[in-house]
Coordinates of C-alpha atoms and ligand atoms in Angstrom, one line a residue:
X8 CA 0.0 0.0 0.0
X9 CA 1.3 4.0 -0.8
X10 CA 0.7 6.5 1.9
X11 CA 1.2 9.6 1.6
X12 CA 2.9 11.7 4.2
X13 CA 2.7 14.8 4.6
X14 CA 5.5 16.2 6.9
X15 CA 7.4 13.0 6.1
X16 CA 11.1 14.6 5.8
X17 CA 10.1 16.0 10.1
X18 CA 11.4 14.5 13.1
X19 CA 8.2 12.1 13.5
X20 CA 7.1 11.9 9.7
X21 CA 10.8 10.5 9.2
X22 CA 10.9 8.1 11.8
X23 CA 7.1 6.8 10.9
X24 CA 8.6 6.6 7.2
X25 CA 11.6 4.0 8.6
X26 CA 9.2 2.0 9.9
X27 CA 6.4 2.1 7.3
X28 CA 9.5 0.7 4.6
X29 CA 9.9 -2.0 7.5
X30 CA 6.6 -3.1 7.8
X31 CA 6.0 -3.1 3.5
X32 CA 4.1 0.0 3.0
X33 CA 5.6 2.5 0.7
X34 CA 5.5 6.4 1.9
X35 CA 5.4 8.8 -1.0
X36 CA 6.1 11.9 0.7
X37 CA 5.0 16.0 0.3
X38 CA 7.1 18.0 2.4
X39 CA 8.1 22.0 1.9
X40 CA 11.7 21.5 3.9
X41 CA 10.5 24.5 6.3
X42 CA 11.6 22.7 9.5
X43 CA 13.5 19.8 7.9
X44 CA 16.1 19.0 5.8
X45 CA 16.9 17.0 2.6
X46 CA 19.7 14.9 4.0
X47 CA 16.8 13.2 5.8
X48 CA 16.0 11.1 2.5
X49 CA 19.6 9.8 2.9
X50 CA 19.3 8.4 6.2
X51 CA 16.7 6.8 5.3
X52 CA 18.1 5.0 2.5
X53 CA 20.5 3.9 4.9
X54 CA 18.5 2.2 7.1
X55 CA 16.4 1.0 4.8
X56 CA 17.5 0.6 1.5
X57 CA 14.3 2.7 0.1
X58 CA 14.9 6.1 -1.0
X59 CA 11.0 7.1 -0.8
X60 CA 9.3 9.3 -3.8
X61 CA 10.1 12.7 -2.3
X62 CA 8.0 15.8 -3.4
X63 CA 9.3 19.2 -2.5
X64 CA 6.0 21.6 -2.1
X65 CA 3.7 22.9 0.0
X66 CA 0.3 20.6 1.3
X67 CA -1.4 24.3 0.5
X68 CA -0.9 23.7 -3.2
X69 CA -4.0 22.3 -4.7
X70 CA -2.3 22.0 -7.9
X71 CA 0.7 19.7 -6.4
X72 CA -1.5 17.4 -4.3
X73 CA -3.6 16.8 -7.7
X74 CA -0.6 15.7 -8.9
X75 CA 0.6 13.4 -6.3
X76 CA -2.9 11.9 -5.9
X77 CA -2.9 11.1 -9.7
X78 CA 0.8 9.8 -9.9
X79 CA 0.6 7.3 -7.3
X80 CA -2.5 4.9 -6.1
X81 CA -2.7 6.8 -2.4
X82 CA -4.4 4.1 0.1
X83 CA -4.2 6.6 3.1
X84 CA -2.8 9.5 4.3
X85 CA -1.0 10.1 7.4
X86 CA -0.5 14.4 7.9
X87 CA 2.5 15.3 9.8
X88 CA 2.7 18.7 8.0
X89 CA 2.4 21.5 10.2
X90 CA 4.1 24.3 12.3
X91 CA 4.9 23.4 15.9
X92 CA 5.8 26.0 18.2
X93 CA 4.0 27.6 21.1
X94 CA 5.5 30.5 21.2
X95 CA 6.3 32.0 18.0
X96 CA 2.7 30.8 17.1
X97 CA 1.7 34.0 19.7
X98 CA 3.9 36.0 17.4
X99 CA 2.5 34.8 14.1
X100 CA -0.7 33.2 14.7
X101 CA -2.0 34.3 10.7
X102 CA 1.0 31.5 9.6
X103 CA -0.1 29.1 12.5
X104 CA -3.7 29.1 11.2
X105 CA -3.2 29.4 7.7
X106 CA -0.5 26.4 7.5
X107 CA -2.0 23.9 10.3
X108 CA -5.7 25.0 9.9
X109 CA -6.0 26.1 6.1
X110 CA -3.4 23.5 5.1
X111 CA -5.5 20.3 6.6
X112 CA -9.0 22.2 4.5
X113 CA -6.6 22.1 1.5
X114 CA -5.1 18.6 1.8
X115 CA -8.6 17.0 2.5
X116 CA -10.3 18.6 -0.4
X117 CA -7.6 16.9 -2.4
X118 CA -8.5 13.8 -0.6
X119 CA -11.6 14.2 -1.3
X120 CA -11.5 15.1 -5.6
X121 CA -9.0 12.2 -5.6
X122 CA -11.3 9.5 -3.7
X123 CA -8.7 9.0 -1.0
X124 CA -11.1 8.3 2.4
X125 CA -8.2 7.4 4.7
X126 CA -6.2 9.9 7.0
X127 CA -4.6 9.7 10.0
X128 CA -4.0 13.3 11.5
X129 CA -1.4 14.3 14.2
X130 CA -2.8 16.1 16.9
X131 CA -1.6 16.9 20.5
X132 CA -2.3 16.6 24.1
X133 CA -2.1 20.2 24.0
X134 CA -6.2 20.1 22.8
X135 CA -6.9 18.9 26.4
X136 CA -5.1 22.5 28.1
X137 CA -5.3 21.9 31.6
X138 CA -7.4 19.6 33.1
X139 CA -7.9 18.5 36.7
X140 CA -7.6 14.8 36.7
X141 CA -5.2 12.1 35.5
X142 CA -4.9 10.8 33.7
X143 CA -6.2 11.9 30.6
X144 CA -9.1 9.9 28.9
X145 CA -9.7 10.8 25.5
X146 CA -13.1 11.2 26.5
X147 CA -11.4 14.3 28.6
X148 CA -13.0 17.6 27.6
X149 CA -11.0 19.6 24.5
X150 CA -10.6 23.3 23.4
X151 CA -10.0 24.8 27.0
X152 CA -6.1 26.1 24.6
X153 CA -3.9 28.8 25.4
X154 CA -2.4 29.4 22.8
X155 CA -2.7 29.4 18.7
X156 CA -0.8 26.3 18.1
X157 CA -2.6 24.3 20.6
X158 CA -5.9 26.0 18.8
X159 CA -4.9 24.9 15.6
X160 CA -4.5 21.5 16.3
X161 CA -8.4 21.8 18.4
X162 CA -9.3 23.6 15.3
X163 CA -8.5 21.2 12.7
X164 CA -9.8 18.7 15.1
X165 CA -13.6 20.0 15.2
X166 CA -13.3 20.7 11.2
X167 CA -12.4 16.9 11.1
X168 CA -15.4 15.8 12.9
X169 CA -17.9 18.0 10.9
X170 CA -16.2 16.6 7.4
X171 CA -16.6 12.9 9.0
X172 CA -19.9 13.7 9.7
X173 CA -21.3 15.1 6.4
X174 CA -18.8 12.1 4.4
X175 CA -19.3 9.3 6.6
X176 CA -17.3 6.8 4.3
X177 CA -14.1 9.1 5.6
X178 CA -12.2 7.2 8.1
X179 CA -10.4 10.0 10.1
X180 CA -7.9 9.1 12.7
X181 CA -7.0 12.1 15.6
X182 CA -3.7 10.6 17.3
X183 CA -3.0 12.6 20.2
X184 CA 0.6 12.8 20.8
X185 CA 2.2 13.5 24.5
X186 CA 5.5 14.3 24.7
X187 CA 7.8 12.5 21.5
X188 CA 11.2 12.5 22.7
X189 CA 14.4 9.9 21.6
X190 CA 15.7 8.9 18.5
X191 CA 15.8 5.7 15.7
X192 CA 18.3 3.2 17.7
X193 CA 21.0 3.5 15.1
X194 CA 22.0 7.2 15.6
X195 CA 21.4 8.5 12.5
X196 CA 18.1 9.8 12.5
X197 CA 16.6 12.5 15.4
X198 CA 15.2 15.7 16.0
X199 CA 17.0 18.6 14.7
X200 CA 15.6 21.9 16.3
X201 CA 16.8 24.9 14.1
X202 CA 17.5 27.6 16.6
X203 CA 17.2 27.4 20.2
X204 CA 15.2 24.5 21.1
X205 CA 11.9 25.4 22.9
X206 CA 11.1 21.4 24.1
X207 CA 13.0 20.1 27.4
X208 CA 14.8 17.0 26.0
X209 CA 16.3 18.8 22.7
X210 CA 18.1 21.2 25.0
X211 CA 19.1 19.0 27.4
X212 CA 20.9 17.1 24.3
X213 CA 22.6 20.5 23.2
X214 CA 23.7 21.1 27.1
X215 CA 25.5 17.3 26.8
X216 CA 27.3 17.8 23.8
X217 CA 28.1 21.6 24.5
X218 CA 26.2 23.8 22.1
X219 CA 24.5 25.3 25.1
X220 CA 25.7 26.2 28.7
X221 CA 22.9 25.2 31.3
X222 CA 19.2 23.9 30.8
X223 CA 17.0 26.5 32.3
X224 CA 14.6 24.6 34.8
X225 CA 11.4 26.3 34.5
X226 CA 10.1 26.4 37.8
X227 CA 10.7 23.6 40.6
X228 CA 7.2 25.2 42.6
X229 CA 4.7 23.1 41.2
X230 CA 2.4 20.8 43.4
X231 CA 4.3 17.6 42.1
X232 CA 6.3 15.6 43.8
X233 CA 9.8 17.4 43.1
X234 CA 8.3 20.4 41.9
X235 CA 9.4 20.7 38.7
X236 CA 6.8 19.8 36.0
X237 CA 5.5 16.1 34.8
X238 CA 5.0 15.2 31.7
X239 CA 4.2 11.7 29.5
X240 CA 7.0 11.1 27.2
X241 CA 7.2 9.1 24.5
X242 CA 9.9 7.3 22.5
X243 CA 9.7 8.8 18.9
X244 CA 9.7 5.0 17.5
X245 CA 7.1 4.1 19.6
X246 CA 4.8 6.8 18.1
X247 CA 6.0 5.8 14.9
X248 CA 4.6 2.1 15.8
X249 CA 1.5 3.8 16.6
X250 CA 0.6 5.0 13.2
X251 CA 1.2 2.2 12.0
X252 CA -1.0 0.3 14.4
X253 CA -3.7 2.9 13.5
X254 CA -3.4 2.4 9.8
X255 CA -4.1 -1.2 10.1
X256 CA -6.4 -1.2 13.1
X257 CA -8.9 1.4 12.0
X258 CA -7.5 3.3 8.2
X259 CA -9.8 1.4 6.2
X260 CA -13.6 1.8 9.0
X261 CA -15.3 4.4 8.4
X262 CA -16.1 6.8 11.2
X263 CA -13.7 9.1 13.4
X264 CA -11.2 7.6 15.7
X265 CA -9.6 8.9 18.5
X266 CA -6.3 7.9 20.8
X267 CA -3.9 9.1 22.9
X268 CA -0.4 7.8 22.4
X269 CA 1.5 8.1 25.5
X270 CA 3.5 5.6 27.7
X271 CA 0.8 6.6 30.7
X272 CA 3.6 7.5 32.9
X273 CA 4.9 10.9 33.9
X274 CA 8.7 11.9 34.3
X275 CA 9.3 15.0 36.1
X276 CA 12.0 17.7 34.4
X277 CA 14.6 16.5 37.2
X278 CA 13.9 13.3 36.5
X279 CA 14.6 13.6 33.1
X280 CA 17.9 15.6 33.6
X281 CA 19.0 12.4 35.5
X282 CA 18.3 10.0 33.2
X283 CA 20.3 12.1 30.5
X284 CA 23.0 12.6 32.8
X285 CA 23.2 8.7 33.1
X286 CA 22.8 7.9 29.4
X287 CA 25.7 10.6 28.6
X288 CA 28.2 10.2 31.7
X289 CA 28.1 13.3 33.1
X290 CA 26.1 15.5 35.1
X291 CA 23.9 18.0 33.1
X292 CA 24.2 21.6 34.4
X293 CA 20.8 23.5 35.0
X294 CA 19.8 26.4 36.8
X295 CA 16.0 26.7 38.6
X296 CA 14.4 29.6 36.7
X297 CA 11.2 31.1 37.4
X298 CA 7.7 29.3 35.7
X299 CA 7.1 29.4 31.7
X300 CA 4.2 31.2 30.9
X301 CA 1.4 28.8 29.8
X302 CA 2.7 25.7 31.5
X303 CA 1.0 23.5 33.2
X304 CA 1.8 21.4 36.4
X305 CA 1.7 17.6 35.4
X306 CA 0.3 15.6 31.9
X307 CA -0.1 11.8 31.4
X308 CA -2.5 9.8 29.3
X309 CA -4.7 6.9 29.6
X310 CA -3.5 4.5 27.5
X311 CA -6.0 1.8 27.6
X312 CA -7.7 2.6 24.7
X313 CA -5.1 2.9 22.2
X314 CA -3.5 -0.4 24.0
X315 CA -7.0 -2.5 23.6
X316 CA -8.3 -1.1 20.5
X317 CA -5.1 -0.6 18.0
X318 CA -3.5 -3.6 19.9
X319 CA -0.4 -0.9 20.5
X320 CA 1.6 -0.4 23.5
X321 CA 4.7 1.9 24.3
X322 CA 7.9 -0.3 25.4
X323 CA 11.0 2.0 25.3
X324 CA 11.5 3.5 29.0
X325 CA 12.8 7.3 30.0
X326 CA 16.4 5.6 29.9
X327 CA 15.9 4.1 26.5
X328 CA 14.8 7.6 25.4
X329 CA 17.9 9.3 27.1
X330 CA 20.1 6.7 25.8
X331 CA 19.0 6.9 22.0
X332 CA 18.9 10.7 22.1
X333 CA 22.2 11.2 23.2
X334 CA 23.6 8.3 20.6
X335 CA 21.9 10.9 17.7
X336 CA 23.0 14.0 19.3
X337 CA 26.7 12.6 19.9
X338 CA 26.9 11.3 16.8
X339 CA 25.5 14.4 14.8
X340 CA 26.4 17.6 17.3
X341 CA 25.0 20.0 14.7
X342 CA 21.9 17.8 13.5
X343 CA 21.8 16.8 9.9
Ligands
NAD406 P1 8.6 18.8 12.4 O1 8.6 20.3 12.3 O2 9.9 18.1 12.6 O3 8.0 18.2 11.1 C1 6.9 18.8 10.4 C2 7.3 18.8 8.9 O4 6.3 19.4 8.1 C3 8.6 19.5 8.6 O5 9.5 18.7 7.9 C4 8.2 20.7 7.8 O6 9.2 21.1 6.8 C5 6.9 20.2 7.2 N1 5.9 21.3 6.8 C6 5.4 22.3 7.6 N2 4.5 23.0 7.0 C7 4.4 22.4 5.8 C8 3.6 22.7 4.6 N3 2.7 23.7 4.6 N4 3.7 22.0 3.5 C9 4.6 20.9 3.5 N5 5.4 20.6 4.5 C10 5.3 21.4 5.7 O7 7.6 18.5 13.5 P2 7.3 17.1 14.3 O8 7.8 17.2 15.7 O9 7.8 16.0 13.4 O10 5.7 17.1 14.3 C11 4.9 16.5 13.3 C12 3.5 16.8 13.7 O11 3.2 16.3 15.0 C13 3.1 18.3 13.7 O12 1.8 18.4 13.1 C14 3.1 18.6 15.1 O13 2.2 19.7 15.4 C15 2.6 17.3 15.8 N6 3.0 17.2 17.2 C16 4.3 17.3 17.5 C17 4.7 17.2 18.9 C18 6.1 17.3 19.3 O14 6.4 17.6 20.5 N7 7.1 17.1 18.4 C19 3.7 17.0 19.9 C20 2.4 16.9 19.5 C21 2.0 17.0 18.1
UFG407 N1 11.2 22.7 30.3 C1 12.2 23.2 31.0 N2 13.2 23.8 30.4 C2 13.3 23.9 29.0 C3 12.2 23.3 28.3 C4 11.2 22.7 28.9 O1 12.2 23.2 32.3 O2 14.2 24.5 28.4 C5 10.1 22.0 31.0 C6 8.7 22.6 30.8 O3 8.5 23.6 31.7 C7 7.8 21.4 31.0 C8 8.6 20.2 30.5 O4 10.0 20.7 30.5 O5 7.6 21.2 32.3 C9 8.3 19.8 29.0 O6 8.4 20.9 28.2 P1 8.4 20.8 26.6 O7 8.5 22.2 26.0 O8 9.4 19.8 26.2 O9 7.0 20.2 26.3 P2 5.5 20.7 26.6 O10 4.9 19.7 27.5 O11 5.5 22.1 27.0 O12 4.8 20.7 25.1 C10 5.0 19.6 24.2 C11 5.0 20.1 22.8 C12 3.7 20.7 22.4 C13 2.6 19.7 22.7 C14 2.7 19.2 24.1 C15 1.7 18.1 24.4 O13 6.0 21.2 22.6 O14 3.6 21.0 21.0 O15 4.0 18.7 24.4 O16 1.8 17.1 23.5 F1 1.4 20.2 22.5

């Protein structure tokens, strides 16, 4: 079967692609190389053998996705495509909405001319802002966002329902994502933050090999049980597994499907300084620094659903994330 992927040279798009080629199914991929680079395609020849069909464009372009969708015999589409970051979404919030919002109305419209019925859509745990009890359910209430990214993704969300509803032979998949940390086994493929990262374990990686001084802590006041803030993070292979899991559990029923993919355990910030400290030898410098605006205290999913229903389950632990980050960041100190 051909999927396309949208997104597919990203950190998560490529790793899902690795294991797509593993499991038989071919990715075509559509990606405009804003936060990614070529040399990704290489890697992935290298640990697969499969250079995938690689399009260089934009998911906005109607004319392109045309193209694609009459060049190859798309079964599904997983969409990766997207801009990602809190804050400089509160700076530009017109690009947040027209790439992540506009972009998804673009891409299924060409689903839809081209027959394709099949999509699996990346969303966040972000859609669920801050809610009182853990962990989260999907069935946890949505939209309560701070931000335009996190609104985006809720956006895109409620647009998906409404288009399921009025085209019920549209199978759409929502995967809530935690926290996607780590890196493929091997060391050559990982996240590549251009600039200074903005997520915990990125910077923690740059700290270790020396690109940055200290990690700043942000906050260690928080009613948890160190006081720095907990979150549910996820090995970026085991994410990948979970697409796949989706793809074959519920890609070809009709209807709209939702999961959280988490490991349904929190890791607080310290804890995750220690486990990198471990995986790299020595002791990673931090300093406490006050609260980031718009964080919350502690985040970890209910699992249950995603483990009975896609027959999916996270294995790699917090050290198996430290340990394959730093084997991609050691080997690759500037990224790609
Ligand atoms: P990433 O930035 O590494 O990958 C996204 C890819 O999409 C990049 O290669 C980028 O060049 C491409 N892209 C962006 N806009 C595009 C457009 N208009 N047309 C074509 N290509 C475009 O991000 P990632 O971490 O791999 O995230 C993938 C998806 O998962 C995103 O939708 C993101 O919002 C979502 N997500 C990520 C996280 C996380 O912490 N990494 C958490 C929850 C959800
Ligand atoms: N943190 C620090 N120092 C840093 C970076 C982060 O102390 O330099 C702390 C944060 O305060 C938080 C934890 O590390 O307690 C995790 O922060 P991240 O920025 O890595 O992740 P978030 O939970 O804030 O957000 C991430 C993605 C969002 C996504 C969300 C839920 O960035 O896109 O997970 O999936 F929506």
């Amino acid at each position: 079967m051909k999927v396309l992927v949208t997104g597919g040279m990203g950190y998560i798009g490529s790793h899902t692609c690795v294991q797509m080629i593993e499991e038989g199914i071919e990715p075509v991929i559509v990606d405009n190389l804003c936060n990614s680079k070529e040399a990704v395609l290489t890697r992935i020849h290298e640990l697969t053998g499969v250079t995938p069909v690689f399009y260089q464009g934009d998911i906005r372009d109607r004319e392109l996705l045309a193209r694609i969708f009459n060049e190859h015999r798309i079964g599904s589409v997983i969409h990766f495509a997207g801009l990602k970051a809190v804050g400089e979404s509160v700076e530009k919030p017109l690009e947040y909405y027209d790439n992540n919002v506009h972009g998804t109305l673009v891409l299924v419209d060409a689903m839809k001319t081209a027959g394709v019925t099949s999509l699996v859509f990346s969303s966040s745990a972000t859609v669920y802002g801050d809610p009182d009890i853990m962990p989260i359910t999907e069935s946890t209430a949505t939209g309560q966002v701070t931000n335009p990214y996190g609104r985006s993704k809720f956006m895109v969300e409620e647009c998906l329902r409404d288009i399921q509803l009025a085209i019920p032979e549209f199978s759409i998949t929502l995967l809530r994502y935690f926290n996607p940390v780590g890196a493929h086994p091997s060391g050559k493929m990982g996240e590549d933050p251009q600039g200074i990262p903005n997520n915990l374990m990125p910077f923690i990686a740059q700290v270790a090999v020396g690109r940055r001084e200290y990690l700043s802590v942000f906050g260690d006041d928080y009613p948890t049980p160190d006081g720095t803030g907990v979150r549910d993070y996820i090995h970026v292979m085991d994410l990948a597994d979970g697409h796949i899991a989706a793809l074959k559990s519920v890609g070809e029923t009709a209807g709209l499907h939702i999961f959280n993919l988490g490991t349904g355990q929190g890791s607080s910030v310290l804890e995750m300084v220690g486990a990198f400290s471990e995986a790299c030898g020595y002791e990673i410098a931090f300093q406490i620094c006050p609260r980031r605006a718009g964080d919350i205290a502690e985040c970890w999913a209910d699992t249950q659903k995603a483990n009975e229903l896609l027959g999916w389950k996270a294995r790699f632990t917090v050290s198996e994330m430290a340990q394959d980050t730093w084997r991609w960041q050691s080997n690759n100190p500037q990224g790609y």
